[in-house]
Coordinates of C-alpha atoms and ligand atoms in Angstrom, one line a residue:
M1 CA 121.7 79.8 68.9
S2 CA 122.5 80.8 65.4
K3 CA 125.1 83.2 64.6
K4 CA 122.3 85.3 63.3
T5 CA 120.4 85.6 66.5
I6 CA 123.7 86.0 68.6
L7 CA 124.3 89.1 66.1
L8 CA 120.8 90.2 66.7
F9 CA 121.4 90.2 70.2
T10 CA 124.6 92.0 70.2
V11 CA 123.2 94.8 67.9
L12 CA 120.1 95.0 70.5
L13 CA 122.2 95.3 73.6
L14 CA 124.2 97.7 71.7
V15 CA 121.3 99.8 70.8
L16 CA 120.1 99.7 74.5
S17 CA 123.3 101.1 76.1
V18 CA 123.4 103.9 73.9
T19 CA 119.9 104.8 74.4
A20 CA 119.6 104.3 78.2
A21 CA 120.3 107.8 80.1
P22 CA 123.3 107.5 82.0
K23 CA 123.0 107.6 85.7
P24 CA 125.8 109.5 87.9
K25 CA 127.9 107.9 90.4
N26 CA 128.6 110.9 92.2
V27 CA 126.8 114.2 92.9
V28 CA 128.7 117.5 93.7
F29 CA 126.1 119.9 95.0
L30 CA 127.3 123.7 94.8
I31 CA 125.4 126.4 96.8
G32 CA 126.2 130.1 96.2
D33 CA 124.6 131.7 99.3
G34 CA 122.6 134.8 98.0
M35 CA 123.7 134.0 94.5
G36 CA 121.0 135.6 92.4
I37 CA 121.1 135.9 88.6
A38 CA 122.2 139.6 89.2
Q39 CA 125.3 138.3 91.4
V40 CA 126.4 135.7 88.9
Y41 CA 126.5 138.6 86.1
A42 CA 127.9 141.3 88.0
G43 CA 130.6 138.5 89.1
M44 CA 130.9 137.8 85.1
V45 CA 131.4 141.4 84.1
A46 CA 133.9 142.1 86.8
N47 CA 135.8 138.8 85.9
G48 CA 136.4 140.2 82.0
N49 CA 132.8 139.3 80.9
T50 CA 133.3 135.5 81.5
L51 CA 132.9 132.7 84.2
T52 CA 133.2 128.7 84.2
L53 CA 129.6 128.9 84.8
E54 CA 128.9 129.8 81.3
Q55 CA 130.2 126.3 80.4
F56 CA 127.0 124.6 82.0
K57 CA 124.4 124.0 79.4
H58 CA 121.4 122.9 81.4
V59 CA 120.0 125.8 83.2
G60 CA 116.9 126.2 85.4
F61 CA 115.6 128.1 88.0
S62 CA 114.5 127.1 91.8
K63 CA 111.4 128.8 93.6
T64 CA 112.9 129.3 97.0
Y65 CA 109.6 130.6 99.4
S66 CA 110.0 128.5 102.6
Y67 CA 106.8 126.9 104.5
D68 CA 106.2 130.1 106.4
N69 CA 107.7 132.8 104.3
F70 CA 107.6 134.2 100.8
T71 CA 111.4 135.0 101.5
T72 CA 113.3 132.1 102.9
D73 CA 116.3 132.5 105.3
S74 CA 119.4 129.9 104.7
A75 CA 118.3 127.4 107.3
A76 CA 114.9 126.7 105.7
G77 CA 116.3 127.4 102.3
G78 CA 119.5 124.7 103.0
T79 CA 117.0 122.3 104.5
A80 CA 114.7 122.5 101.4
L81 CA 117.7 121.4 99.3
S82 CA 119.0 119.0 101.6
S83 CA 115.9 117.6 103.0
G84 CA 113.2 117.8 100.2
I85 CA 110.7 119.6 102.3
K86 CA 109.6 123.4 103.3
T87 CA 110.1 124.1 106.7
R88 CA 109.9 127.3 108.9
N89 CA 112.5 130.1 108.4
G90 CA 115.3 129.2 111.0
M91 CA 115.0 125.5 111.5
I92 CA 117.7 123.0 110.4
G93 CA 116.8 119.6 109.1
M94 CA 113.5 119.6 110.7
N95 CA 109.7 119.5 109.3
P96 CA 107.7 122.6 110.3
D97 CA 106.2 120.5 113.1
S98 CA 110.0 120.0 114.6
T99 CA 110.6 116.3 113.8
K100 CA 113.7 115.3 112.1
V101 CA 114.1 114.6 108.3
E102 CA 116.6 112.8 106.8
T103 CA 119.0 114.9 104.3
I104 CA 120.5 113.6 101.1
L105 CA 124.0 113.4 102.7
E106 CA 122.7 111.3 105.2
Q107 CA 120.7 108.9 102.7
A108 CA 124.0 108.5 100.8
D109 CA 126.1 107.8 103.9
R110 CA 123.2 105.1 104.9
N111 CA 123.8 103.7 101.3
G112 CA 127.6 103.4 101.7
L113 CA 128.6 106.6 99.5
A114 CA 131.3 108.7 100.8
T115 CA 129.9 112.2 101.9
G116 CA 131.5 115.4 102.3
I117 CA 130.8 119.0 103.2
V118 CA 133.1 122.1 102.1
V119 CA 132.3 125.8 103.1
S120 CA 133.6 129.0 103.4
C121 CA 131.9 129.7 106.6
A122 CA 131.8 128.0 110.1
V123 CA 130.6 124.6 109.5
T124 CA 128.1 124.8 112.0
H125 CA 126.3 127.8 110.0
A126 CA 123.1 127.4 108.5
T127 CA 123.8 126.0 105.0
P128 CA 126.3 123.2 106.0
A129 CA 124.2 122.7 109.3
S130 CA 121.1 121.9 106.8
Y131 CA 122.9 118.9 105.4
I132 CA 124.2 117.2 108.8
A133 CA 122.2 118.6 111.6
H134 CA 118.6 118.8 113.0
Q135 CA 117.8 121.7 115.6
I136 CA 115.1 123.9 116.2
N137 CA 116.8 126.8 115.3
R138 CA 120.0 127.9 113.5
G139 CA 121.6 129.8 116.1
M140 CA 122.2 126.7 118.3
E141 CA 125.9 126.3 116.9
E142 CA 127.2 124.2 119.9
E143 CA 124.0 121.5 119.3
I144 CA 124.7 121.7 115.5
A145 CA 128.4 120.7 116.2
A146 CA 127.7 117.8 118.2
D147 CA 125.4 116.7 115.2
F148 CA 128.6 116.2 113.4
L149 CA 129.5 113.6 116.0
K150 CA 126.1 111.8 115.2
T151 CA 127.1 110.9 111.6
D152 CA 129.7 109.3 109.4
V153 CA 130.5 112.3 107.2
D154 CA 134.0 111.5 105.9
V155 CA 135.3 114.8 105.2
F156 CA 134.2 118.6 106.5
I157 CA 136.2 121.6 105.7
G158 CA 135.5 124.8 107.1
G159 CA 135.7 127.3 110.1
G160 CA 134.0 127.3 113.5
R161 CA 136.6 125.4 115.6
K162 CA 135.4 127.1 118.4
Y163 CA 131.9 125.3 118.5
F164 CA 134.0 122.1 118.7
E165 CA 136.1 122.9 121.8
K166 CA 135.2 126.0 123.6
R167 CA 131.7 124.9 124.8
K168 CA 129.4 125.4 127.5
D169 CA 128.9 121.6 128.0
G170 CA 132.5 121.2 128.6
R171 CA 132.9 118.5 126.0
N172 CA 135.7 118.5 123.8
L173 CA 134.6 117.7 120.2
I174 CA 137.7 117.7 118.9
D175 CA 138.9 114.6 121.3
E176 CA 135.7 113.1 120.2
L177 CA 136.3 113.3 116.5
K178 CA 140.0 112.0 117.1
A179 CA 138.3 109.0 118.8
K180 CA 136.2 108.5 115.9
D181 CA 139.3 108.0 113.5
Y182 CA 139.1 111.6 112.1
Q183 CA 142.5 113.5 111.2
I184 CA 142.2 117.0 112.5
A185 CA 143.4 120.0 110.4
N186 CA 143.9 123.3 112.1
N187 CA 144.6 125.3 108.8
M188 CA 144.7 124.9 105.1
D189 CA 148.8 123.4 104.8
E190 CA 147.3 120.5 107.2
V191 CA 144.3 120.2 105.0
K192 CA 146.0 120.0 101.6
K193 CA 148.6 117.2 103.4
V194 CA 145.5 114.7 103.8
K195 CA 145.1 112.1 101.1
S196 CA 142.9 109.5 102.4
G197 CA 140.6 108.5 105.5
K198 CA 138.6 110.9 107.2
L199 CA 139.2 114.4 107.6
A200 CA 138.2 117.4 110.1
G201 CA 139.0 120.7 108.8
L202 CA 138.4 123.2 111.1
V203 CA 140.7 125.9 109.9
T204 CA 139.4 129.0 111.9
D205 CA 138.1 129.3 115.3
G206 CA 135.4 131.6 113.8
H207 CA 134.3 132.0 110.2
P208 CA 137.1 132.2 107.6
A209 CA 138.0 135.7 106.3
A210 CA 136.3 137.2 103.2
M211 CA 138.3 137.4 99.9
P212 CA 141.1 138.1 99.0
D213 CA 142.3 137.6 102.6
R214 CA 141.4 133.7 102.9
G215 CA 143.1 132.8 99.6
D216 CA 142.4 129.8 97.8
M217 CA 140.8 128.2 100.7
L218 CA 137.5 127.0 99.1
P219 CA 138.9 125.6 95.9
D220 CA 141.8 124.2 97.6
A221 CA 139.7 122.6 100.3
T222 CA 137.3 121.5 97.6
S223 CA 140.5 119.4 95.6
T224 CA 141.3 117.8 99.0
A225 CA 137.8 116.7 99.4
L226 CA 137.1 115.4 95.9
N227 CA 140.6 113.4 96.0
I228 CA 139.6 111.6 99.2
L229 CA 136.2 111.2 98.5
K230 CA 137.1 109.6 94.9
S231 CA 138.4 106.5 96.4
N232 CA 134.8 105.1 97.5
K233 CA 133.7 102.4 95.1
K234 CA 130.2 103.1 95.5
G235 CA 130.5 106.8 94.8
F236 CA 129.9 109.9 96.7
F237 CA 128.0 113.2 97.5
L238 CA 130.0 116.1 98.3
M239 CA 128.2 119.6 99.3
I240 CA 130.0 122.7 98.9
E241 CA 128.9 126.3 99.8
G242 CA 130.4 130.0 98.6
S243 CA 129.2 130.8 101.6
Q244 CA 130.1 134.7 101.9
I245 CA 128.3 135.7 98.4
D246 CA 125.3 136.3 100.9
W247 CA 127.3 138.6 103.1
G248 CA 128.7 141.0 100.5
N249 CA 125.1 141.4 99.2
H250 CA 123.7 142.1 103.0
S251 CA 126.3 145.0 103.1
N252 CA 124.9 146.1 99.8
D253 CA 128.7 146.0 98.5
V254 CA 128.8 144.6 94.8
E255 CA 132.8 144.6 94.9
F256 CA 132.6 142.3 98.1
S257 CA 129.9 140.0 96.3
N258 CA 132.2 140.0 92.8
R259 CA 135.3 138.8 94.9
E260 CA 133.1 136.0 96.7
M261 CA 131.5 135.0 93.3
I262 CA 134.8 134.8 91.3
D263 CA 136.2 132.7 94.0
F264 CA 133.2 130.6 94.2
D265 CA 133.4 130.1 90.1
K266 CA 137.1 129.1 90.8
T267 CA 135.9 126.6 92.9
I268 CA 133.4 125.2 90.2
S269 CA 136.3 125.0 87.7
K270 CA 137.8 122.5 90.0
V271 CA 134.8 120.4 90.3
L272 CA 134.4 120.9 86.3
E273 CA 137.8 119.7 85.8
F274 CA 137.1 116.7 88.0
A275 CA 133.9 115.8 86.6
K276 CA 134.9 116.0 82.8
K277 CA 138.0 113.8 83.5
D278 CA 135.5 111.4 85.6
G279 CA 132.6 111.1 83.5
K280 CA 130.3 109.8 85.9
T281 CA 130.1 112.8 88.4
L282 CA 126.9 115.0 88.1
I283 CA 127.4 118.6 89.2
I284 CA 124.2 120.7 90.4
I285 CA 124.8 124.4 91.1
T286 CA 122.2 126.9 92.8
A287 CA 121.5 129.4 95.7
D288 CA 119.2 129.1 98.5
H289 CA 117.8 132.3 97.8
E290 CA 119.1 136.1 96.4
T291 CA 120.3 138.3 98.7
G292 CA 119.8 142.3 98.3
G293 CA 117.5 142.6 95.7
L294 CA 120.2 143.6 93.4
T295 CA 119.7 145.1 89.9
M296 CA 121.9 147.1 87.7
P297 CA 120.6 149.8 85.4
S298 CA 123.9 150.4 83.9
G299 CA 127.6 149.4 83.7
S300 CA 130.8 149.0 81.8
L301 CA 132.4 145.9 80.2
E302 CA 135.4 148.0 79.3
K303 CA 135.9 149.0 83.1
G304 CA 134.6 145.4 84.4
E305 CA 131.7 147.0 86.7
V306 CA 128.3 147.5 87.1
K307 CA 126.2 149.9 88.5
A308 CA 124.6 148.3 91.4
K309 CA 121.3 148.9 93.1
Y310 CA 120.2 147.0 96.0
T311 CA 116.6 147.3 96.9
T312 CA 117.0 145.4 100.4
G313 CA 119.5 144.8 102.8
G314 CA 117.9 141.4 103.3
H315 CA 117.0 138.4 101.2
S316 CA 114.7 138.6 98.4
G317 CA 112.0 136.2 97.3
I318 CA 112.6 135.9 93.6
V319 CA 113.6 132.7 91.9
V320 CA 117.3 131.8 91.8
P321 CA 119.5 130.1 88.9
V322 CA 120.2 126.5 88.8
F323 CA 123.2 125.0 86.4
A324 CA 123.8 121.2 85.8
F325 CA 126.5 119.4 84.1
G326 CA 127.0 115.6 83.7
P327 CA 124.9 112.3 83.7
G328 CA 121.2 113.4 84.8
A329 CA 121.9 117.1 84.1
E330 CA 118.7 117.4 82.1
E331 CA 116.6 116.7 85.4
F332 CA 117.5 120.2 86.6
T333 CA 116.0 122.5 83.7
G334 CA 113.0 124.7 83.7
F335 CA 111.3 125.6 86.9
M336 CA 111.7 123.6 90.0
E337 CA 110.9 123.6 93.6
N338 CA 114.0 123.9 96.1
S339 CA 112.6 121.0 97.6
S340 CA 112.6 118.7 94.6
F341 CA 116.3 118.3 94.7
K342 CA 116.6 115.3 97.3
E343 CA 114.3 113.3 95.4
K344 CA 116.0 113.7 92.1
I345 CA 119.3 113.1 93.4
A346 CA 118.4 110.1 95.5
K347 CA 116.5 108.3 92.5
L348 CA 119.8 109.5 90.0
L349 CA 122.1 107.6 92.4
K350 CA 119.6 104.9 93.1
L351 CA 119.8 105.6 96.9
K352 CA 117.1 103.3 98.9
Ligands
MG401 MG1 125.1 130.0 104.1
ZN402 ZN1 121.6 135.8 104.1

């Protein structure tokens, strides 16, 4: 080859490497349960008119209706996000005809990526269950706990220890987890000590406390999970849920909602800090549905408060926001179905 030809090839390669859309190695998927636009903004006002979420420049909307209802519950909503299908309210990781569907976490695991779940509720509750379990009804929490043993999830942190050790069938899933090489952490001090390997962090018997009583459980558990999962050379998929935003709004208690929203945003800060440093991590943030039909006819930025008007004690059917950052973030703008995330993530991570 002449020097001229070599130069031409070099320039061509450079141009190609610059123009080809970069692909993520890792995906962190954050779900604010019940987090509509009003919950985000009320939290922002309460937090001095700012949230880390404002740094996300790729923004869209997710349509949350389920297979059988205009207004989804967290089981069908979680299953749509995790598994790419709309199903019946109440169902976990199953098609409307009760057949199992593979979740994005299971697919990532099958492709050799590390996987994790970090939540501020029991790990057997509807949203985390939707990523790892396959049950006809979300209320089957002992069956859901047993489904954790059927996977190779590397890290899971949340509450719900009682579903693993005080069971009707007499099985002790804590012993079974130990036999599968899991390190068991019974509180956050023990969680924070784990730097590698497999971790089952069951930090409370039932649900962790609401804010402010649970402290930095969610952001700290997130840091531990990121630190463990990052060592996998093929990358990782991590799902994190701000579980109790939903509960504050079921109670039509905007201050409860704000405390949970600000805790979720603090968790987002931890992930964003990691992603900025790493450069190969895609962050996607959305909700499974809105809760409470919240709006605010008035408020005060000086006082950091809104006048909350709730239209229901249940969920609403309105679209919810989507925020994305990192390689592939442009795929998550405009209007999208809640069932479109799995395929997009699988494609970006080149999963088979
Ligand atoms: Mg939930
Ligand atoms: Zn709810």
